[in-house]
Short mmCIF file of C-alpha atoms in Angstrom, two decimals:
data_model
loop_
_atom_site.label_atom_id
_atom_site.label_comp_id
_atom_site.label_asym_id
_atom_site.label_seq_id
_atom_site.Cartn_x
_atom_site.Cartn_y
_atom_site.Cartn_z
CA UNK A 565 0.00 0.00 0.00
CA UNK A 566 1.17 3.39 -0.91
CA UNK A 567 1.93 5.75 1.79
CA UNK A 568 -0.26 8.98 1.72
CA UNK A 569 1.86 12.33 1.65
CA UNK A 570 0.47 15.27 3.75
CA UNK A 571 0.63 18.64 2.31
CA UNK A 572 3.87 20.07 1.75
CA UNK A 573 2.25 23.79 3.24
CA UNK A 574 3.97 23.85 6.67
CA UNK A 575 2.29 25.56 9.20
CA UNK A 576 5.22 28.06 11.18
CA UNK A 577 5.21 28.97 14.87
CA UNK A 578 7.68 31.35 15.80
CA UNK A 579 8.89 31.28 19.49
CA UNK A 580 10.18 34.63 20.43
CA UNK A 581 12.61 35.49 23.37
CA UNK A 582 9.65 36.95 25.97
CA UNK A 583 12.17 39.66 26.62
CA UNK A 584 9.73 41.81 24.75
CA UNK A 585 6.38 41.74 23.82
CA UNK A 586 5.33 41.83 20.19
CA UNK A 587 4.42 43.79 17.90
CA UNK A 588 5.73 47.07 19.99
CA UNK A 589 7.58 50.02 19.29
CA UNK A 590 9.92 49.96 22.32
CA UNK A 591 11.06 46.25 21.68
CA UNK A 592 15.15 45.02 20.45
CA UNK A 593 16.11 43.94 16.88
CA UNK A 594 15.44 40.53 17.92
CA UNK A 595 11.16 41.32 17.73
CA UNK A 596 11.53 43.82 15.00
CA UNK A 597 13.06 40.71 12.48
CA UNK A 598 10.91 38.65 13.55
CA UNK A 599 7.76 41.11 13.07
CA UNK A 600 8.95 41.74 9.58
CA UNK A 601 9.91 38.89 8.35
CA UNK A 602 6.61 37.06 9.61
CA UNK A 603 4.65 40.27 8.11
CA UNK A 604 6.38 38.47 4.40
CA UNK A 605 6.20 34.73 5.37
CA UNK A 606 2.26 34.68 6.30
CA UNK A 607 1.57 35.68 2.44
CA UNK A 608 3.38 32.19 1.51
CA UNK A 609 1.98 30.01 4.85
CA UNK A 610 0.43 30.14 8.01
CA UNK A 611 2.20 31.91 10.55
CA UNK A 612 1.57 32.22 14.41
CA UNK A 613 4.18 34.39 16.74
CA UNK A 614 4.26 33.37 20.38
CA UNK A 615 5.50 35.95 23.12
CA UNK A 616 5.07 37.05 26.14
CA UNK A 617 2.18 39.66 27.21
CA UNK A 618 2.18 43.43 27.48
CA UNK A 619 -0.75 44.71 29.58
CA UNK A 620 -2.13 46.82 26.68
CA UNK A 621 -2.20 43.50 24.36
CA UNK A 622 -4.86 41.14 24.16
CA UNK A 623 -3.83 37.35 24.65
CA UNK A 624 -4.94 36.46 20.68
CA UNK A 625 -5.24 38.95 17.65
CA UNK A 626 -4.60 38.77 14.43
CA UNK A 627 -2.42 41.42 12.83
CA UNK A 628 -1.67 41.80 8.88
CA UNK A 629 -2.26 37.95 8.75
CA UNK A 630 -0.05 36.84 11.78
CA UNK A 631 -1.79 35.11 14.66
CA UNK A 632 -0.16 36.30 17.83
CA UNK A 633 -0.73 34.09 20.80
CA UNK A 634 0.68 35.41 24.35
CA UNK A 635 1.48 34.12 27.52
CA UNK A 636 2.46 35.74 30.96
CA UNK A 637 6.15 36.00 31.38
CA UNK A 638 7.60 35.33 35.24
CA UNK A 639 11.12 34.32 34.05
CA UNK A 640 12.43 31.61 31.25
CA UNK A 641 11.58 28.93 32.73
CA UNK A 642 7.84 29.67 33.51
CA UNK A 643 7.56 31.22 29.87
CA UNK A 644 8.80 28.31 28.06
CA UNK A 645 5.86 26.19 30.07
CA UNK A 646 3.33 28.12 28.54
CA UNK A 647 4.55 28.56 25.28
CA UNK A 648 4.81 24.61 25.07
CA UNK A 649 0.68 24.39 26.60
CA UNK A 650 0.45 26.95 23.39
CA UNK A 651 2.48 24.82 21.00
CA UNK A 652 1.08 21.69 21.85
CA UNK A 653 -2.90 23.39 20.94
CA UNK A 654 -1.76 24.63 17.64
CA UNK A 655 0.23 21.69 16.35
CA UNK A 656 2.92 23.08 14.18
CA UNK A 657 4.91 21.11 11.50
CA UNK A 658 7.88 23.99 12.10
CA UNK A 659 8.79 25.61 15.57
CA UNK A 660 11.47 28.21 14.90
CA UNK A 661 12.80 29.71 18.33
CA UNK A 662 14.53 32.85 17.65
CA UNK A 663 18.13 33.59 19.84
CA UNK A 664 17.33 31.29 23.04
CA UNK A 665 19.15 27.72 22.44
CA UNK A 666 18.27 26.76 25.84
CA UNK A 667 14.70 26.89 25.01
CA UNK A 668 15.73 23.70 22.88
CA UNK A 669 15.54 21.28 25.06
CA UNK A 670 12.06 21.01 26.52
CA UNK A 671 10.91 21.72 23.09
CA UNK A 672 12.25 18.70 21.26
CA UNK A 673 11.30 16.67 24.11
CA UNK A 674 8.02 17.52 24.34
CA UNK A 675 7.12 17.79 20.16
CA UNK A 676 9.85 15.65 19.19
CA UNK A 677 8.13 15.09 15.79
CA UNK A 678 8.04 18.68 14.75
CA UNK A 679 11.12 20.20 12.63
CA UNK A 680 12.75 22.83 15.70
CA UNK A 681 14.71 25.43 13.97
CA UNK A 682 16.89 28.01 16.26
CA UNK A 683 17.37 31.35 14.67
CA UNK A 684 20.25 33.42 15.87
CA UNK A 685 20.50 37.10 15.70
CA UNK A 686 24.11 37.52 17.98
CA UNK A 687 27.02 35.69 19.83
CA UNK A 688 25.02 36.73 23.13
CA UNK A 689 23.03 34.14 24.33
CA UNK A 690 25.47 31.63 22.52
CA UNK A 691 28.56 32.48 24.81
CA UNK A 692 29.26 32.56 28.65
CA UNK A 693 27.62 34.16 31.68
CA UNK A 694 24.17 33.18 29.16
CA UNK A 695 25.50 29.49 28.46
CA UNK A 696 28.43 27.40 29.08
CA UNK A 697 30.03 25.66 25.58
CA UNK A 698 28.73 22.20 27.03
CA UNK A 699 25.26 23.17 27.59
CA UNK A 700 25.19 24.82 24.21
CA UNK A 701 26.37 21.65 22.11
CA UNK A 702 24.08 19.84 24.30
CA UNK A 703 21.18 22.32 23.90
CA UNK A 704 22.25 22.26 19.48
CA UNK A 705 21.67 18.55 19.36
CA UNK A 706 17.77 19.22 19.37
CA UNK A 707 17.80 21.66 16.56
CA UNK A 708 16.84 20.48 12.39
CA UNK A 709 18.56 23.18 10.74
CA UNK A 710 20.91 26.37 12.63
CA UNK A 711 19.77 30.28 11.10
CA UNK A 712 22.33 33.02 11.32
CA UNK A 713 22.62 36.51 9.84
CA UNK A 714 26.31 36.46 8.59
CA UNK A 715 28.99 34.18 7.37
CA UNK A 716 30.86 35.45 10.55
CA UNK A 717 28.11 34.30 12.68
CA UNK A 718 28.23 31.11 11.00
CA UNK A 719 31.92 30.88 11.26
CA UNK A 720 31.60 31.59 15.02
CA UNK A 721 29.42 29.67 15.90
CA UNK A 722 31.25 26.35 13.60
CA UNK A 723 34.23 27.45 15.75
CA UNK A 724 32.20 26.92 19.28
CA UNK A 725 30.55 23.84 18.56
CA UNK A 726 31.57 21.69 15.55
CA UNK A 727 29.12 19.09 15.98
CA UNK A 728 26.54 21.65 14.55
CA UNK A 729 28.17 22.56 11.41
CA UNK A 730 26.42 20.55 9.33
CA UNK A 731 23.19 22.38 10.46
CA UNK A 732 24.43 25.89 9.84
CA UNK A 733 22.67 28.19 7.11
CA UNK A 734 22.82 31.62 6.48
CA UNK A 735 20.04 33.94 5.81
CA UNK A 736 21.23 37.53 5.44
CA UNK A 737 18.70 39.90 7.35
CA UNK A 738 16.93 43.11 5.13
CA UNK A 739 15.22 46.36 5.15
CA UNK A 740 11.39 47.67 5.05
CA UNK A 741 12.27 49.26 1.46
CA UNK A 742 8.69 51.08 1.73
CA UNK A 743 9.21 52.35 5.03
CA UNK A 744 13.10 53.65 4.26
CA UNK A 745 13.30 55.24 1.06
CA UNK A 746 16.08 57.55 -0.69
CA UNK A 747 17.10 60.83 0.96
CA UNK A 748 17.74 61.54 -2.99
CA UNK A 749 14.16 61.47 -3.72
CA UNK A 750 11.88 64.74 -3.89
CA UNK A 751 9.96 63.55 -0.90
CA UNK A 752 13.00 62.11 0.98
CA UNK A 753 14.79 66.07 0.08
CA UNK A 754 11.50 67.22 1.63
CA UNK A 755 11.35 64.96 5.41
CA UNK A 756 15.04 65.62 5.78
CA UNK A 757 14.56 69.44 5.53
CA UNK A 758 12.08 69.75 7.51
CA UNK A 759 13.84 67.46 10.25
CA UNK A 760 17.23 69.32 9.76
CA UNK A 761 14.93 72.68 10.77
CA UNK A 762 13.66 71.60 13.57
CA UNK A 763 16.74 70.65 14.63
CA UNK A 764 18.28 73.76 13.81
CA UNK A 765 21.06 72.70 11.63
CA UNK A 766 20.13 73.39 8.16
CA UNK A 767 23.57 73.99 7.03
CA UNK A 768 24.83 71.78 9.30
CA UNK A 769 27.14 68.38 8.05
CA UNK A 770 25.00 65.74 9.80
CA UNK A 771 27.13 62.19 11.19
CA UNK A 772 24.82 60.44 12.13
CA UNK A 773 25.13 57.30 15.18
CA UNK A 774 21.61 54.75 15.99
CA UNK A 775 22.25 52.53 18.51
CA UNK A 776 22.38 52.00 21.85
CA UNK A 777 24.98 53.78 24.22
CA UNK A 778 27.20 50.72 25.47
CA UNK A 779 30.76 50.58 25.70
CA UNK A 780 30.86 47.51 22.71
CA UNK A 781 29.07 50.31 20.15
CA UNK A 782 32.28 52.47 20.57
CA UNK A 783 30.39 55.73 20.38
CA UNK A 784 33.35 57.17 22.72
CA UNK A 785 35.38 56.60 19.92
CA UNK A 786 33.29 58.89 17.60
CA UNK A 787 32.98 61.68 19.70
CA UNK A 788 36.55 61.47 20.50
CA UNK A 789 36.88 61.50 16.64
CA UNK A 790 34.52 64.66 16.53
CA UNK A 791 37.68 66.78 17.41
CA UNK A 792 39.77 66.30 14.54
CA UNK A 793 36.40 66.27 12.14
CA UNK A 794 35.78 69.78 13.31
CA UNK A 795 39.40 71.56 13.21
CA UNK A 796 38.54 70.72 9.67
CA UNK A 797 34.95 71.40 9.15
CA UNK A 798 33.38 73.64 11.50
CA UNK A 799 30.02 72.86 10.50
CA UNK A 800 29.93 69.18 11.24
CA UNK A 801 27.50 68.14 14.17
CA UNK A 802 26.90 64.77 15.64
CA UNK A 803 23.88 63.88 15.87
CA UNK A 804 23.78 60.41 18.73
CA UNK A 805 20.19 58.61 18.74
CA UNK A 806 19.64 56.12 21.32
CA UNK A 807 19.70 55.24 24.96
CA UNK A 808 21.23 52.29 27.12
CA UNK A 809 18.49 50.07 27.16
CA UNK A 810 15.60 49.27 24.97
CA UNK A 811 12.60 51.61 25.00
CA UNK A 812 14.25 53.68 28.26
CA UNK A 813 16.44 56.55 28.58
CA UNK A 814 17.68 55.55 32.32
CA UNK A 815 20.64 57.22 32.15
CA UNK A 816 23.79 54.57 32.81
CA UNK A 817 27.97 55.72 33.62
CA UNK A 818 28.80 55.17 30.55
CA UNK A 819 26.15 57.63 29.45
CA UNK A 820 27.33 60.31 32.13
CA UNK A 821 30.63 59.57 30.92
CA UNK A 822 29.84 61.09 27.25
CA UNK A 823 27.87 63.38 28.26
CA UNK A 824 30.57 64.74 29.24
CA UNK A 825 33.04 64.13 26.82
CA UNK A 826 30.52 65.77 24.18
CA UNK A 827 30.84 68.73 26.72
CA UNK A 828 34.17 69.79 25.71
CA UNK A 829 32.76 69.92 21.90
CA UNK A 830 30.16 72.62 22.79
CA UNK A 831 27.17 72.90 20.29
CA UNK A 832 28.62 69.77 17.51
CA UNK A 833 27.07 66.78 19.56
CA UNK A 834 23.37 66.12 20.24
CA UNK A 835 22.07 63.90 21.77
CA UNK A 836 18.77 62.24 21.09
CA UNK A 837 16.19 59.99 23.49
CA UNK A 838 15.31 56.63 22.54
CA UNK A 839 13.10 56.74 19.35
CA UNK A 840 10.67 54.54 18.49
CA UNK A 841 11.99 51.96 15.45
CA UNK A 842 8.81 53.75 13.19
CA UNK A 843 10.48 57.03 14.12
CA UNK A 844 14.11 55.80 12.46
CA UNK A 845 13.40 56.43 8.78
CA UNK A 846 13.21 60.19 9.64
CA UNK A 847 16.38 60.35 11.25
CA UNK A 848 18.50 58.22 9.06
CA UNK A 849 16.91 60.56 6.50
CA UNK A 850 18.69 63.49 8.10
CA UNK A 851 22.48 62.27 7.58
CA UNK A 852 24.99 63.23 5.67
CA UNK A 853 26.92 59.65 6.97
CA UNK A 854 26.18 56.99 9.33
CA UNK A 855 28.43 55.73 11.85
CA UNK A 856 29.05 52.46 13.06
CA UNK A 857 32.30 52.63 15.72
CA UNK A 858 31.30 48.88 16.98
CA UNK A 859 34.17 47.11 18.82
CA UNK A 860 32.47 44.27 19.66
CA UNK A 861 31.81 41.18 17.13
CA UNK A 862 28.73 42.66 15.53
CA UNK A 863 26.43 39.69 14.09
CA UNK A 864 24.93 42.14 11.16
CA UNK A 865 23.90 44.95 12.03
CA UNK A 866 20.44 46.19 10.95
CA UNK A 867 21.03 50.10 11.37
CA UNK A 868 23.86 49.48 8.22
CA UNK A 869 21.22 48.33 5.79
CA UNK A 870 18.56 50.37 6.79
CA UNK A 871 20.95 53.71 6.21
CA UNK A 872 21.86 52.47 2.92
CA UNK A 873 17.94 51.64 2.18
CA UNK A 874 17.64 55.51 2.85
CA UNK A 875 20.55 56.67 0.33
CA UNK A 876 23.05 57.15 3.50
CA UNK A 877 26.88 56.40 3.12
CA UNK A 878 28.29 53.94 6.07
CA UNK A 879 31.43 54.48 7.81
CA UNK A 880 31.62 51.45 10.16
CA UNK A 881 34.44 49.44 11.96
CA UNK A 882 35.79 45.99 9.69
CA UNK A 883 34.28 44.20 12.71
CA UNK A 884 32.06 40.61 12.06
CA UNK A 885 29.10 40.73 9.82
CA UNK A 886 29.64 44.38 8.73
CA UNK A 887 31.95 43.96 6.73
CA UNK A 888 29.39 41.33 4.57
CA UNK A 889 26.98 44.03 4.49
CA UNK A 890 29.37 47.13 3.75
CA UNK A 891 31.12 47.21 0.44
CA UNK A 892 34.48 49.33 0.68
CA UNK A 893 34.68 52.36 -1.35
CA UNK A 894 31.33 51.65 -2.82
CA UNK A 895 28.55 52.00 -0.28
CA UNK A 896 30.55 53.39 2.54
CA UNK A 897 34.01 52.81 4.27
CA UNK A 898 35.77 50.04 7.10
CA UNK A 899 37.88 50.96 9.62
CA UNK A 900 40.33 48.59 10.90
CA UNK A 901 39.25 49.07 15.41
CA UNK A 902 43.08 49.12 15.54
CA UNK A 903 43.43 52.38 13.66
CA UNK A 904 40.09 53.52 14.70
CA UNK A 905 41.82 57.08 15.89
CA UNK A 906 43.10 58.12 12.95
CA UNK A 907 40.84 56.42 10.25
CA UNK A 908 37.54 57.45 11.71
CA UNK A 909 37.71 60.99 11.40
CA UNK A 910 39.73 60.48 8.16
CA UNK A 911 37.03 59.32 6.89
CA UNK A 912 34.10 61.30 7.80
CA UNK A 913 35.97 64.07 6.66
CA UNK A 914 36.45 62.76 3.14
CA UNK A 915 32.45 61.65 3.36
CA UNK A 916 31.09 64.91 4.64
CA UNK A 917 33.30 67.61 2.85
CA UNK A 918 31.86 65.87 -0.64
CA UNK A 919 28.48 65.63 -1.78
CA UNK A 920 29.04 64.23 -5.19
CA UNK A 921 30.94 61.03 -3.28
CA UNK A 922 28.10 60.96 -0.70
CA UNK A 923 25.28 60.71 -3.43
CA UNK A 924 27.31 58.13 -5.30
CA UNK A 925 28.16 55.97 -2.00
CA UNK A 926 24.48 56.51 -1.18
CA UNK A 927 22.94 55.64 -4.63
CA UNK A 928 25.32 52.60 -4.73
CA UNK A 929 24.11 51.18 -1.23
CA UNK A 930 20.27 51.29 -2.63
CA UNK A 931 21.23 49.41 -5.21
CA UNK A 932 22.30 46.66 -3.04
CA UNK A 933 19.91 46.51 -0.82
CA UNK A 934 17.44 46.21 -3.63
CA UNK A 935 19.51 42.95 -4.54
CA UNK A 936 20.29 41.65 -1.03
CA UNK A 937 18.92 42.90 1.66
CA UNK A 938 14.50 42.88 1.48
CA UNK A 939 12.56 41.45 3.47
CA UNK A 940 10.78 40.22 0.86
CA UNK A 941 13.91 37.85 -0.19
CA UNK A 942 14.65 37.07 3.29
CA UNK A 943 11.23 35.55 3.72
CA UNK A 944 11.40 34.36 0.52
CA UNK A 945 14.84 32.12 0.83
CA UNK A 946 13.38 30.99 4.73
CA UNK A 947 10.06 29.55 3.05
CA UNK A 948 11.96 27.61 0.35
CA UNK A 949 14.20 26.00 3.19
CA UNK A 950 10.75 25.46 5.55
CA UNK A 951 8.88 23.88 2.25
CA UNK A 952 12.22 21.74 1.42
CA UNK A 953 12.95 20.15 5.07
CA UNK A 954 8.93 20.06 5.38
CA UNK A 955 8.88 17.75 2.14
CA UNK A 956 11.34 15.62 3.30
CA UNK A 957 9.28 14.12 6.56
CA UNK A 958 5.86 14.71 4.25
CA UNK A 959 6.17 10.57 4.10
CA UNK A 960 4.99 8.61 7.15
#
C-alpha cells in the first residue's frame, strides 16, 4: 500500500525570546526581524508568533495575517511552560525559536516530531555568563537546521561547537524598502529638511550614530573623533540617537561619561532619546553619513542596511558581519578598530566635505539593498528552506 503524503504547506510557529512583547515600538532587533519577516512569510503560509504579554495586548489577535498568541512572562523557565501548553494546541509542523538555544531542550522533548529550527541574531546568548560551551552543544543537538545573519556568525558559531556545522545556514537579514526610502528622492529632500529645521542645523554636516549607548558600540570613539572632524569642518555636528536600554532613557555611567566628553565639543554633539523603530526612517533621513564605531563582534547589524535603504553612506568598523553588508569604497568605508583614531575621522571628513561622493556611495548602497537585503527575499529564501525540510518528513 502506498503511503499517503500530507501537504507540503507547513504551518510556522515562531517562538520569540519573551524579553519583549510583540508587535511594539519599544522592543530590540530581535522582535523587529521577527515582526517583519513574519509580516512576508504569512503571504506564503500560516504563521503564528508566540511571546510574552504586554498589559495593553490582548492574549490572541490577528495582525496583517499573523496570529499572535501570548502568555504571561515570570522568568524563562515559567515562559517556556506556557509557550509549550500553546504549541502543543496549535500543532505546528515547524517551531522556529529565535536567539534562546536553551529553550531547545524542553521543546524537542516535548514535540519531538516537529522540525525545531533556532534562529540566531548575535554571539550573546550563545557564549558565557548566558551558556556554558557544554550546555550549548548539548542544547544544538535538538535543533533540524541552525539560522544566522552572517557568514561570521556562521563561522563563530562552527568554531564553538563543531558538531553543529552541518546544520548551519545563512540567511542575510533586510530592510522595510517602503518604510526607508532615498534621501535623494523629492519627498525624501523634503522629510530631511524639515527634520534638519527643527533641529536647527540646516547647514549643518550631519554624522549620524543609531544605537544604543554601550561601551561595545564604541560611540566614545566617535565623539573622540569629533575633534579632529571639526578643526577641519566647523560645520559638522553629531547627531547620537539612542539610549542604554531598549525603549528607556535611564541614564547609565557610561552615558554620564559622554555626556561629558561631548561637553568639551560645545554645540557639535546632540544627543537624542530613545526613538521609536517607526520614528528611524526620519532620522537616518537626516544624515549626511552613518556611523558604526562597533568594537564588539557585531552579528549584522540592521542600522547598516537600513541607512543604505535611505541613500546614506556607512562608515563602520571591519568588525564581524559588517563587513558582509558594507562594500568598501562603494557604499561606505571600514575601519580597521586598531586604527580607529586616525581612520575614523579620516574618513568622515572625506564623506562629509563631498556631496558628489556621498550621493554616489548613497545611490550605490540602494542598489544593493534592492539585490540583497529585502525582506521580501529574506522571507522568501526561509520559506523555500521550511517547504524543502517540510517535504522531506511529508512521508509517514
Amino acid at each position: 500500500m502506498k503511503t499517503k503524503r500530507k501537504s507540503p504547506l507547513p504551518r510556522l510557529v515562531i517562538v520569540t525570546p519573551g524579553s519583549f512583547p510583540i508587535p511594539s515600538g519599544n522592543s530590540s532587533s530581535v522582535e523587529q526581524v521577527i515582526q517583519k519577516t513574519a509580516e512576508h512569510l504569512v503571504k506564503r503560509m500560516p504563521v503564528y508568533v508566540l511571546g510574552r504579554k504586554a498589559p495593553n495586548q490582548p492574549w490572541k489577535e490577528i495582525k496583517q495575517g499573523i496570529a499572535y498568541r501570548r502568555v504571561r512572562y515570570q522568568g524563562p523557565k515559567s515562559y517556556i511552560s506556557h509557550i509549550h501548553k500553546e504549541i502543543s494546541r496549535l500543532r505546528p509542523n515547524i517551531i522556529q525559536v529565535d536567539n534562546r538555544p536553551r529553550f531547545l531542550g524542553i521543546l524537542r522533548k516535548k514535540h519531538p516530531k516537529a522540525i525545531l529550527s533556532l534562529v540566531l541574531h548575535s554571539t550573546t546568548f550563545i557564549t558565557e555568563p548566558h551558556i556554558s560551551k557544554k550546555a550549548l552543544t548539548a542544547c544544538l543537538q535538538g535543533a533540524d537546521v541552525i539560522i544566522v545573519n552572517s557568514d561570521f556568525l556562521k563561522r563563530y558559531l562552527q568554531q564553538e561547537v563543531p558538531s553543529a556545522a552541518r546544520k548551519i545556514k545563512t540567511h542575510y537579514l533586510g530592510v522595510d524598502t517602503g518604510q526607508f526610502t532615498s534621501k535623494w528622492s523629492v519627498k525624501g529632500q523634503e522629510t530631511r529638511k524639515l527634520m534638519r529645521k527643527k533641529l536647527d542645523c540646516e547647514n549643518c554636516k550631519i554624522i549620524l550614530f543609531v544605537g544604543r549607548l554601550i561601551s561595545k558600540k564604541g560611540v566614545h570613539h566617535l565623539i573622540e573623533a569629533m575633534h579632529r572632524v571639526i578643526e577641519s569642518e566647523p560645520t559638522a555636528k553629531l547627531v547620537l540617537v539612542g539610549s542604554a536600554f531598549y525603549g528607556s532613557d535611564k541614564v547609565t555611567g557610561y552615558v554620564k561619561g559622554l555626556v561629558k566628553s561631548a561637553k568639551k565639543l560645545s554645540n557639535h554633539v546632540t544627543f537624542i532619546p530613545y526613538v521609536k523603530h517607526q520614528e528611524m526612517p526620519k532620522w537616518i533621513g537626516i544624515a549626511d553619513v552613518l556611523v558604526v564605531p562597533s568594537i564588539g563582534p557585531e552579528a549584522f547589524g540592521l542600522v547598516n542596511v537600513e541607512a543604505m535603504a535611505t541613500g546614506v553612506p556607512v562608515i563602520a568598523t571591519r568588525v564581524g558581519g559588517i563587513q558582509e553588508v558594507i562594500e568598501h569604497g562603494q557604499t561606505g568605508y571600514l575601519v580597521d578598530p586598531a586604527n580607529i583614531k586616525t581612520e575614523l575621522p579620516e574618513n568622515i571628513l572625506r564623506v562629509i566635505k563631498d556631496e558628489n561622493l556621498q550621493r554616489t556611495l548613497g545611490e550605490n548602497g540602494l542598489r544593493r539593498v534592492n539585490e540583497l537585503f529585502t525582506w521580501q527575499k529574506a522571507a522568501q529564501v526561509r520559506f523555500h528552506l521550511y517547504s524543502q525540510m517540510r517535504k522531506e518528513t511529508a512521508l509517514v
